DNA sequence: AAGTGGTCTAGACCACCGA
DNA sequence: CGGTGGTCTAGACCACTTA
């Protein structure tokens, strides 16, 4: 190839591997390396850009982190996408943070019962009619007392019997119990939020007028192979709860670790 | 130190840098390097474990990706957490996905006006009393017609004048306009969701009873240095909207790039 | 000025894959 | 088998922070 024109400037401000990342990303975007094809092998890139293999690998690593390529030992570096999308991500250090407010709440256990899912419940739980579930009825109070913040109905598989006892102790986290009693890690949580007129049973628990404005939150906890481990149906009355999320732009930037001061 | 006992087995199955990562992670967990302290400098780690600096750096890089430490040129490697927490992440390919439903909606522009923030509005917009804002009044309809799904009041800085014209064309995305007219990328979006009795003005737009159950969503769009670029105040009536999010467990697995086949 | 992590080179051997 | 990416060494110079 025309090695001369491909030389990476060593005097430029940006490190070489970052220049290389940008250059390769542009060539991928412009079709020189179509999606599905293989990038040239590392030795070839070293030669073309007159840099060491370490530099090439660092550059390709960034492409990899941006999802543009994937590497496979013995095969090569395959182009997976032609352009890095903007991606906004939100992260939680634990599912507990889904309900950050809950740090300052106490759980109260109200009761439990076995239920056979009728058609409406089955649809809500994404299961089949006639399935057996164990329903746990709970609510959360502020630690300083007062009216409940939320009415929570938690559905788990019947073999999770025994969770009730743990719940009665009062400061357990549903998702933790689900993992302990279900013997399986929660790999994904899905959440659906919407408005609702508070239904009668929740209204009684929460001490508000039936039909008054409320927030419903359904959470589905999934394990391996999208196995449904638990479903929680929550109702919050107006003014006692807000749900905050932060979405940050995930920089496909080269910066990696260096960035922020402490 | 007792270098002999710290030698990393070269015969073991796992690569040295992964063994090193695991070893350091354990020592952090067990308190040898408390949170807030500095890890020994790289040359020292090289000596202690009798490995090259490259290997040490690869190991520390993994600790970094797991969030256990952070590196700072000229300072050192600081311990940030004593144990790798489970982390759940949700990602969007664009802010548009925050309102996935909106793919099938049309925007309708209702009007705009300049406002001086009074105390209540200033608090809502996280700004100061007396600040000038440009308020854009809009709502969204299903493409197939019918009642509006949401009443949106968007606040932008006054210099964004001209956005109205773009809005009147009908299929613009607020966040896109904010970037175009503000001349700045949105680096972060914050979202607060809660229940609300639909206020009078929104009720008129939405065609529902004032005070009936609704969902409010406040979104704050931030640019560089957390500069507030825009705020959007949305009200959804019951039954016309649900808000879904998926949180997936992000594996802090050591595997890095090697893992999956294509 | 000294010490930190960040970048970079020039080599080497290995595990894995496909022909 | 040859070629790929994965790991590793032993050096070097630089940018940045702190004192």
Coordinates of C-alpha atoms (C1' of nucleotides) in Angstrom, one line a residue:
Chain A
X1 CA 0.0 0.0 0.0
X2 CA 0.9 3.7 0.0
X3 CA 2.6 3.6 3.3
X4 CA 3.9 7.1 3.0
X5 CA 0.5 8.7 3.1
X6 CA -0.7 6.6 5.9
X7 CA 2.0 7.5 8.4
X8 CA 0.5 8.7 11.7
X9 CA 1.9 12.0 12.8
X10 CA 4.0 11.5 15.9
X11 CA 3.9 15.2 16.6
X12 CA 0.2 15.6 16.9
X13 CA -1.4 16.1 20.2
X14 CA -3.5 12.9 20.3
X15 CA -1.7 9.7 21.0
X16 CA -1.1 7.5 17.9
X17 CA -3.4 4.8 18.9
X18 CA -6.3 7.3 19.2
X19 CA -5.4 8.7 15.7
X20 CA -5.4 5.2 14.4
X21 CA -8.8 4.4 16.0
X22 CA -10.3 7.5 14.4
X23 CA -8.8 6.7 11.1
X24 CA -10.0 3.1 11.0
X25 CA -13.4 4.1 12.3
X26 CA -13.6 6.5 9.3
X27 CA -12.6 3.9 6.8
X28 CA -15.1 1.5 8.2
X29 CA -17.8 4.2 8.0
X30 CA -16.8 5.0 4.5
X31 CA -17.0 1.4 3.4
X32 CA -13.4 0.5 2.9
X33 CA -14.0 -2.3 5.4
X34 CA -17.6 -3.3 5.0
X35 CA -19.7 -4.7 7.8
X36 CA -19.1 -8.4 8.0
X37 CA -15.6 -8.3 6.4
X38 CA -12.3 -8.8 8.2
X39 CA -10.0 -5.9 9.1
X40 CA -6.5 -6.5 7.9
X41 CA -4.4 -8.6 10.3
X42 CA -2.5 -6.7 12.9
X43 CA 1.0 -7.2 11.4
X44 CA -0.3 -5.7 8.2
X45 CA -1.7 -2.7 10.0
X46 CA 1.6 -2.3 11.8
X47 CA 3.3 -2.1 8.5
X48 CA 0.8 0.2 6.8
X49 CA 0.9 2.8 9.6
X50 CA 4.5 2.2 10.7
X51 CA 3.6 1.6 14.3
X52 CA 4.2 -1.2 16.7
X53 CA 1.8 -4.0 17.3
X54 CA 1.0 -2.7 20.7
X55 CA -0.3 0.6 19.2
X56 CA -2.4 -1.3 16.7
X57 CA -3.9 -3.5 19.4
X58 CA -4.7 -0.5 21.6
X59 CA -6.4 1.2 18.6
X60 CA -8.4 -2.0 17.8
X61 CA -9.3 -2.4 21.4
X62 CA -11.0 1.0 21.3
X63 CA -12.9 0.0 18.1
X64 CA -13.9 -3.1 20.0
X65 CA -15.2 -1.2 23.0
X66 CA -17.2 1.0 20.6
X67 CA -18.8 -2.1 19.2
X68 CA -17.5 -1.4 15.7
X69 CA -15.4 -4.7 15.5
X70 CA -15.0 -7.9 17.3
X71 CA -11.8 -9.9 17.6
X72 CA -11.5 -13.7 17.4
X73 CA -8.3 -15.6 18.0
X74 CA -7.3 -17.6 15.0
X75 CA -9.8 -15.8 12.8
X76 CA -9.4 -12.1 12.7
X77 CA -11.0 -8.8 13.4
X78 CA -14.5 -8.7 12.0
X79 CA -16.4 -5.4 11.3
X80 CA -19.7 -5.4 13.2
X81 CA -21.1 -2.0 12.6
X82 CA -20.3 0.9 10.2
X83 CA -20.8 3.7 12.7
X84 CA -20.8 4.1 16.4
X85 CA -24.1 5.3 17.5
X86 CA -24.6 7.7 20.3
X87 CA -25.5 5.7 23.2
X88 CA -26.9 6.9 26.4
X89 CA -26.6 4.6 29.4
X90 CA -27.9 4.6 32.9
X91 CA -26.4 2.3 35.4
X92 CA -27.3 1.1 38.8
X93 CA -24.9 -0.4 41.3
X94 CA -27.7 -2.6 42.5
X95 CA -31.3 -3.2 41.9
X96 CA -31.8 -1.5 45.2
X97 CA -31.1 1.8 43.4
X98 CA -34.1 1.3 41.3
X99 CA -35.9 2.5 44.4
X100 CA -33.3 4.8 45.9
X101 CA -35.8 6.3 48.2
X102 CA -36.2 2.9 49.8
X103 CA -33.0 3.5 51.7
X104 CA -35.1 5.4 54.2
X105 CA -38.0 3.1 54.4
X106 CA -39.2 0.1 56.3
X107 CA -40.9 -2.8 54.7
X108 CA -44.1 -4.1 56.2
X109 CA -45.4 -7.5 55.5
X110 CA -49.2 -7.6 55.2
X111 CA -49.8 -11.2 54.3
X112 CA -49.5 -13.8 51.6
X113 CA -51.5 -16.3 49.7
X114 CA -51.4 -18.8 46.9
X115 CA -53.2 -17.8 43.8
X116 CA -54.1 -19.5 40.5
X117 CA -53.7 -17.0 37.7
X118 CA -56.9 -16.2 36.0
X119 CA -56.7 -14.7 32.5
X120 CA -56.2 -11.1 33.6
X121 CA -53.5 -12.0 36.2
X122 CA -51.8 -14.3 33.8
X123 CA -51.5 -11.5 31.3
X124 CA -50.1 -9.1 33.9
X125 CA -47.6 -11.7 35.0
X126 CA -46.7 -12.7 31.4
X127 CA -47.5 -16.3 32.3
X128 CA -50.2 -18.8 31.5
X129 CA -53.7 -19.1 32.9
X130 CA -53.9 -21.6 35.8
X131 CA -50.3 -21.2 36.9
X132 CA -49.7 -21.2 40.6
X133 CA -48.1 -18.2 42.2
X134 CA -47.3 -17.1 45.7
X135 CA -48.5 -13.6 46.3
X136 CA -46.8 -11.5 49.0
X137 CA -48.6 -8.4 50.1
X138 CA -46.3 -5.6 51.5
X139 CA -45.9 -1.9 51.8
X140 CA -43.2 0.6 52.6
X141 CA -43.2 3.3 55.2
X142 CA -40.8 6.1 55.8
X143 CA -38.5 5.3 58.7
X144 CA -39.8 8.3 60.5
X145 CA -43.4 7.0 60.3
X146 CA -46.4 8.3 58.6
X147 CA -48.5 7.0 55.7
X148 CA -47.1 4.2 53.4
X149 CA -45.2 5.3 50.3
X150 CA -46.1 2.3 48.2
X151 CA -48.3 -0.8 48.2
X152 CA -46.3 -3.7 46.7
X153 CA -47.7 -7.0 45.6
X154 CA -44.9 -9.4 44.9
X155 CA -45.5 -12.6 42.9
X156 CA -43.0 -15.5 43.1
X157 CA -43.1 -19.1 42.2
X158 CA -44.7 -21.3 44.9
X159 CA -41.5 -23.2 45.7
X160 CA -40.2 -19.9 47.1
X161 CA -42.3 -20.6 50.2
X162 CA -40.5 -19.4 53.3
X163 CA -39.9 -16.0 51.9
X164 CA -42.7 -14.8 54.1
X165 CA -40.7 -15.5 57.2
X166 CA -37.8 -13.5 56.0
X167 CA -40.1 -10.7 55.0
X168 CA -41.7 -10.4 58.4
X169 CA -38.3 -9.5 59.8
X170 CA -38.9 -6.2 58.0
X171 CA -35.8 -5.0 56.3
X172 CA -35.3 -7.4 53.5
X173 CA -35.1 -6.5 49.9
X174 CA -37.4 -8.4 47.6
X175 CA -34.9 -8.9 44.9
X176 CA -32.4 -10.3 47.4
X177 CA -34.9 -12.8 48.7
X178 CA -35.8 -13.8 45.2
X179 CA -32.2 -14.7 44.5
X180 CA -31.7 -16.5 47.8
X181 CA -34.9 -18.5 47.7
X182 CA -35.0 -19.0 44.0
X183 CA -31.4 -20.0 43.9
X184 CA -30.8 -18.1 40.8
X185 CA -29.3 -14.7 40.0
X186 CA -31.3 -11.9 38.6
X187 CA -29.8 -11.1 35.2
X188 CA -32.3 -8.6 34.1
X189 CA -35.0 -6.4 35.4
X190 CA -37.7 -4.9 33.3
X191 CA -39.8 -2.0 34.5
X192 CA -43.0 -0.5 33.3
X193 CA -44.3 2.8 34.7
X194 CA -47.6 4.5 34.1
X195 CA -50.4 6.4 35.6
X196 CA -53.3 4.8 37.4
X197 CA -56.3 5.6 39.4
X198 CA -55.4 4.0 42.8
X199 CA -57.5 0.7 43.0
X200 CA -59.5 0.0 46.1
X201 CA -57.2 -2.5 47.8
X202 CA -54.2 -0.2 47.4
X203 CA -56.2 2.8 48.4
X204 CA -57.0 1.1 51.7
X205 CA -53.4 0.3 52.4
X206 CA -52.2 3.8 51.4
X207 CA -54.9 5.8 53.0
X208 CA -56.0 7.6 49.9
X209 CA -59.2 7.9 48.0
X210 CA -59.9 5.1 45.5
X211 CA -59.4 6.4 42.0
X212 CA -57.1 9.2 43.1
X213 CA -54.0 9.8 41.0
X214 CA -51.2 7.3 41.5
X215 CA -48.2 5.8 39.8
X216 CA -48.0 2.1 39.0
X217 CA -44.7 0.3 38.6
X218 CA -44.5 -3.3 37.4
X219 CA -41.2 -5.0 37.7
X220 CA -40.2 -8.2 36.1
X221 CA -37.1 -10.0 37.3
X222 CA -35.6 -12.4 34.9
X223 CA -32.9 -15.1 35.4
X224 CA -31.0 -17.3 32.9
X225 CA -32.7 -17.8 29.6
X226 CA -35.2 -15.0 30.4
X227 CA -36.9 -17.2 33.1
X228 CA -39.3 -15.1 35.0
X229 CA -38.3 -15.2 38.6
X230 CA -40.6 -12.7 40.1
X231 CA -43.0 -9.9 39.3
X232 CA -43.8 -7.0 41.5
X233 CA -46.8 -4.7 41.2
X234 CA -46.4 -1.4 42.9
X235 CA -48.8 1.5 43.4
X236 CA -47.6 4.9 44.7
X237 CA -49.9 7.7 45.6
X238 CA -49.3 11.2 44.4
X239 CA -46.7 13.3 46.1
X240 CA -45.0 10.6 48.1
X241 CA -42.7 9.4 45.5
X242 CA -40.6 10.4 42.4
X243 CA -38.6 8.2 40.3
X244 CA -35.3 9.6 39.0
X245 CA -33.0 8.3 36.3
X246 CA -29.9 9.7 34.8
X247 CA -28.8 8.9 31.3
X248 CA -25.3 9.7 30.3
X249 CA -23.8 9.8 26.9
X250 CA -21.5 6.9 26.7
X251 CA -18.5 8.4 24.9
X252 CA -17.1 6.3 22.2
X253 CA -14.3 8.7 22.9
X254 CA -10.8 7.3 23.1
X255 CA -10.3 8.8 26.6
X256 CA -10.9 5.5 28.4
X257 CA -9.4 5.6 31.9
X258 CA -7.6 8.9 32.0
X259 CA -10.4 11.4 32.2
X260 CA -11.8 12.7 35.4
X261 CA -10.0 13.9 38.5
X262 CA -11.3 12.4 41.7
Chain B
X1 CA 8.2 -7.9 50.7
X2 CA 8.1 -11.6 50.6
X3 CA 8.5 -11.7 46.9
X4 CA 8.8 -15.5 46.7
X5 CA 5.2 -16.1 48.0
X6 CA 3.8 -13.5 45.7
X7 CA 5.1 -15.0 42.5
X8 CA 2.3 -15.5 40.0
X9 CA 2.3 -19.0 38.6
X10 CA 3.2 -19.0 35.0
X11 CA 1.9 -22.6 34.5
X12 CA -1.6 -21.8 35.6
X13 CA -4.4 -21.8 33.1
X14 CA -5.4 -18.2 33.6
X15 CA -3.2 -15.5 32.1
X16 CA -1.0 -13.7 34.6
X17 CA -2.7 -10.4 34.4
X18 CA -6.0 -12.1 35.3
X19 CA -4.5 -13.8 38.2
X20 CA -3.1 -10.5 39.3
X21 CA -6.4 -8.8 38.9
X22 CA -8.1 -11.4 41.1
X23 CA -5.3 -11.2 43.7
X24 CA -5.4 -7.5 43.9
X25 CA -9.2 -7.5 44.0
X26 CA -9.1 -9.9 47.0
X27 CA -6.5 -7.8 48.8
X28 CA -8.7 -4.7 48.3
X29 CA -11.7 -6.6 49.5
X30 CA -9.8 -7.8 52.6
X31 CA -8.7 -4.3 53.5
X32 CA -5.0 -4.4 52.6
X33 CA -5.7 -1.5 50.4
X34 CA -8.6 0.4 51.9
X35 CA -11.0 2.5 49.9
X36 CA -9.5 5.9 49.4
X37 CA -5.9 4.8 49.6
X38 CA -3.5 4.4 46.8
X39 CA -2.5 1.1 45.3
X40 CA 1.3 0.7 45.2
X41 CA 2.9 2.3 42.1
X42 CA 3.2 0.1 39.1
X43 CA 7.0 -0.4 39.3
X44 CA 6.5 -1.7 42.8
X45 CA 3.8 -4.1 41.8
X46 CA 6.1 -5.3 39.0
X47 CA 8.8 -6.1 41.5
X48 CA 6.5 -7.7 44.0
X49 CA 4.9 -10.1 41.5
X50 CA 7.9 -10.4 39.2
X51 CA 6.0 -9.4 36.1
X52 CA 6.5 -6.8 33.5
X53 CA 4.8 -3.4 33.7
X54 CA 2.6 -4.3 30.8
X55 CA 1.1 -7.2 32.7
X56 CA 0.6 -5.0 35.8
X57 CA -1.1 -2.4 33.7
X58 CA -3.4 -4.9 32.1
X59 CA -4.4 -6.2 35.5
X60 CA -5.0 -2.7 36.8
X61 CA -7.0 -1.9 33.7
X62 CA -9.4 -4.7 34.6
X63 CA -9.7 -3.4 38.2
X64 CA -10.5 -0.1 36.6
X65 CA -13.2 -1.4 34.4
X66 CA -14.7 -3.1 37.3
X67 CA -14.9 0.2 39.1
X68 CA -12.6 -0.9 42.0
X69 CA -9.9 1.6 41.3
X70 CA -9.3 4.7 39.2
X71 CA -6.0 5.8 37.7
X72 CA -4.7 9.4 37.7
X73 CA -1.6 10.4 35.9
X74 CA 0.9 11.9 38.2
X75 CA -1.0 10.8 41.3
X76 CA -1.5 7.1 41.4
X77 CA -4.1 4.4 41.4
X78 CA -6.8 5.1 44.0
X79 CA -9.1 2.4 45.5
X80 CA -12.7 3.4 44.9
X81 CA -14.6 0.4 46.1
X82 CA -13.8 -2.6 48.2
X83 CA -15.9 -5.0 46.2
X84 CA -17.1 -5.3 42.7
X85 CA -20.8 -4.6 43.0
X86 CA -23.3 -6.0 40.7
X87 CA -24.1 -3.4 38.2
X88 CA -27.2 -3.2 36.2
X89 CA -27.2 -1.0 33.1
X90 CA -29.8 0.2 30.7
X91 CA -28.8 1.7 27.5
X92 CA -30.5 3.7 24.8
X93 CA -29.2 4.1 21.3
X94 CA -30.6 7.6 21.3
X95 CA -32.6 9.8 23.5
X96 CA -35.5 9.2 21.2
X97 CA -35.8 5.8 22.8
X98 CA -36.6 7.5 26.0
X99 CA -40.0 7.8 24.4
X100 CA -40.1 4.7 22.3
X101 CA -43.8 5.1 21.7
X102 CA -43.1 8.4 20.0
X103 CA -42.0 6.6 16.9
X104 CA -45.7 6.4 16.1
X105 CA -46.7 9.9 17.0
X106 CA -46.9 13.3 15.5
X107 CA -45.8 16.5 17.3
X108 CA -48.2 19.4 17.3
X109 CA -47.0 22.9 18.1
X110 CA -49.4 24.8 20.2
X111 CA -47.6 28.1 20.8
X112 CA -44.7 29.7 22.6
X113 CA -43.9 32.6 24.8
X114 CA -41.1 34.2 26.8
X115 CA -41.3 33.8 30.5
X116 CA -39.5 35.2 33.5
X117 CA -39.1 32.5 36.1
X118 CA -41.0 33.1 39.3
X119 CA -39.9 31.3 42.4
X120 CA -41.9 28.1 41.7
X121 CA -40.9 27.9 38.0
X122 CA -37.3 28.6 38.9
X123 CA -37.3 25.7 41.3
X124 CA -38.9 23.4 38.7
X125 CA -36.3 24.4 36.2
X126 CA -33.4 24.3 38.7
X127 CA -32.6 27.8 37.8
X128 CA -32.7 31.2 39.4
X129 CA -35.7 33.5 39.9
X130 CA -36.0 36.1 37.2
X131 CA -34.2 34.1 34.5
X132 CA -35.6 34.3 31.0
X133 CA -36.8 31.2 29.3
X134 CA -38.5 30.5 26.1
X135 CA -41.5 28.2 26.6
X136 CA -42.7 26.0 23.8
X137 CA -46.1 24.4 24.2
X138 CA -46.6 21.2 22.3
X139 CA -48.4 17.9 22.4
X140 CA -48.2 14.5 20.7
X141 CA -50.9 12.6 18.8
X142 CA -50.9 9.0 17.6
X143 CA -50.3 9.0 13.9
X144 CA -53.7 7.4 13.4
X145 CA -55.4 10.3 15.1
X146 CA -57.4 10.5 18.3
X147 CA -56.7 12.2 21.6
X148 CA -53.2 13.5 22.5
X149 CA -50.9 11.2 24.4
X150 CA -49.0 13.9 26.1
X151 CA -48.9 17.5 26.8
X152 CA -45.3 18.8 26.6
X153 CA -44.0 22.1 27.8
X154 CA -40.4 22.6 26.7
X155 CA -38.2 25.3 28.2
X156 CA -35.1 26.5 26.4
X157 CA -32.8 29.5 26.7
X158 CA -34.1 32.5 24.9
X159 CA -31.3 32.5 22.3
X160 CA -32.8 29.3 20.9
X161 CA -35.4 31.5 19.2
X162 CA -36.2 30.0 15.9
X163 CA -37.0 26.6 17.2
X164 CA -40.6 27.4 17.0
X165 CA -40.5 27.4 13.2
X166 CA -38.8 24.0 13.1
X167 CA -41.4 22.7 15.5
X168 CA -44.3 23.9 13.4
X169 CA -43.1 21.5 10.7
X170 CA -44.3 18.8 13.0
X171 CA -41.9 15.9 13.1
X172 CA -39.0 17.3 14.9
X173 CA -37.5 15.9 18.0
X174 CA -37.0 18.3 20.8
X175 CA -33.7 17.0 21.9
X176 CA -32.4 17.2 18.3
X177 CA -33.5 20.8 18.1
X178 CA -31.9 21.6 21.4
X179 CA -28.6 20.4 20.1
X180 CA -29.0 22.2 16.7
X181 CA -30.1 25.5 18.0
X182 CA -28.1 25.4 21.2
X183 CA -25.0 24.4 19.3
X184 CA -24.1 22.0 22.0
X185 CA -24.3 18.3 22.5
X186 CA -26.6 16.8 25.1
X187 CA -24.2 14.8 27.3
X188 CA -26.7 13.8 29.9
X189 CA -30.5 13.5 30.4
X190 CA -32.1 13.3 33.8
X191 CA -35.6 12.2 34.1
X192 CA -38.0 12.4 37.0
X193 CA -41.3 10.5 36.9
X194 CA -44.2 10.6 39.3
X195 CA -47.9 10.7 39.7
X196 CA -50.0 13.8 39.3
X197 CA -53.5 15.0 39.2
X198 CA -53.7 16.4 35.7
X199 CA -53.6 20.2 36.0
X200 CA -56.2 22.4 34.3
X201 CA -54.1 23.5 31.3
X202 CA -52.9 20.0 30.5
X203 CA -56.4 18.7 31.0
X204 CA -57.8 21.0 28.3
X205 CA -55.1 19.9 25.9
X206 CA -55.5 16.2 26.7
X207 CA -59.3 16.2 26.8
X208 CA -59.5 14.7 30.3
X209 CA -61.0 15.8 33.6
X210 CA -58.8 18.2 35.7
X211 CA -57.4 16.3 38.6
X212 CA -57.8 12.9 37.0
X213 CA -54.8 10.5 37.3
X214 CA -51.8 11.3 35.2
X215 CA -48.1 10.7 34.9
X216 CA -45.7 13.6 34.9
X217 CA -42.3 13.4 33.5
X218 CA -39.7 16.1 33.9
X219 CA -36.6 15.8 31.7
X220 CA -33.4 17.9 32.1
X221 CA -31.0 18.0 29.3
X222 CA -27.4 18.8 30.2
X223 CA -24.4 19.8 28.2
X224 CA -20.8 20.3 29.0
X225 CA -20.1 21.1 32.6
X226 CA -23.7 20.2 33.5
X227 CA -25.0 23.3 31.8
X228 CA -28.7 23.0 31.6
X229 CA -29.8 23.2 28.0
X230 CA -33.4 22.4 28.2
X231 CA -36.2 21.2 30.5
X232 CA -39.3 19.5 29.4
X233 CA -42.4 19.1 31.5
X234 CA -44.7 16.4 30.3
X235 CA -48.1 15.2 31.5
X236 CA -49.6 11.9 30.3
X237 CA -53.1 10.9 31.0
X238 CA -53.9 7.4 32.3
X239 CA -54.1 4.5 29.9
X240 CA -52.5 6.3 26.9
X241 CA -48.9 5.7 27.9
X242 CA -46.5 3.3 29.6
X243 CA -42.9 3.8 30.2
X244 CA -40.6 0.7 29.9
X245 CA -37.0 0.2 30.9
X246 CA -34.8 -2.8 30.8
X247 CA -31.9 -3.2 33.2
X248 CA -29.3 -5.9 32.4
X249 CA -26.7 -7.2 34.7
X250 CA -23.4 -6.0 33.4
X251 CA -20.9 -8.7 33.9
X252 CA -17.6 -7.6 35.5
X253 CA -16.2 -10.7 33.9
X254 CA -12.5 -10.8 33.4
X255 CA -13.0 -12.1 29.9
X256 CA -12.9 -8.7 28.2
X257 CA -12.8 -9.0 24.5
X258 CA -12.0 -12.7 24.0
X259 CA -15.3 -14.2 24.9
X260 CA -18.1 -14.8 22.5
X261 CA -17.8 -16.3 19.1
X262 CA -19.6 -14.5 16.4
Chain C
dA1 C1' 12.8 17.7 40.8
dA2 C1' 11.0 13.4 41.6
dG3 C1' 7.6 10.1 41.0
dT4 C1' 3.3 8.9 39.0
dG5 C1' 0.6 6.8 35.1
dG6 C1' 0.3 7.3 29.7
dT7 C1' 2.3 6.0 25.4
dC8 C1' 5.3 3.4 22.5
dT9 C1' 8.9 0.2 20.5
dA10 C1' 10.9 -4.4 19.2
dG11 C1' 10.9 -8.3 20.1
dA12 C1' 9.0 -13.3 21.8
dC13 C1' 6.1 -17.4 22.6
dC14 C1' 1.5 -19.2 22.8
dA15 C1' -3.5 -20.9 21.8
dC16 C1' -6.6 -21.1 18.6
dC17 C1' -8.7 -21.6 13.9
dG18 C1' -9.2 -23.0 9.2
dA19 C1' -7.4 -25.3 5.2
Chain D
dC1 C1' 0.3 -26.5 8.7
dG2 C1' 0.4 -21.2 8.5
dG3 C1' -1.7 -17.2 10.1
dT4 C1' -4.7 -15.1 13.5
dG5 C1' -5.2 -12.7 17.8
dG6 C1' -3.7 -13.3 23.1
dT7 C1' -0.1 -12.8 26.3
dC8 C1' 4.3 -11.2 28.0
dT9 C1' 9.0 -9.0 28.4
dA10 C1' 12.5 -5.2 28.7
dG11 C1' 13.3 -1.5 27.7
dA12 C1' 12.3 4.0 26.5
dC13 C1' 10.4 8.7 26.6
dC14 C1' 6.6 11.7 27.9
dA15 C1' 2.8 14.4 30.5
dC16 C1' 1.1 15.3 34.6
dT17 C1' 0.9 16.1 39.7
dT18 C1' 2.9 17.3 43.9
dA19 C1' 6.1 19.4 46.7

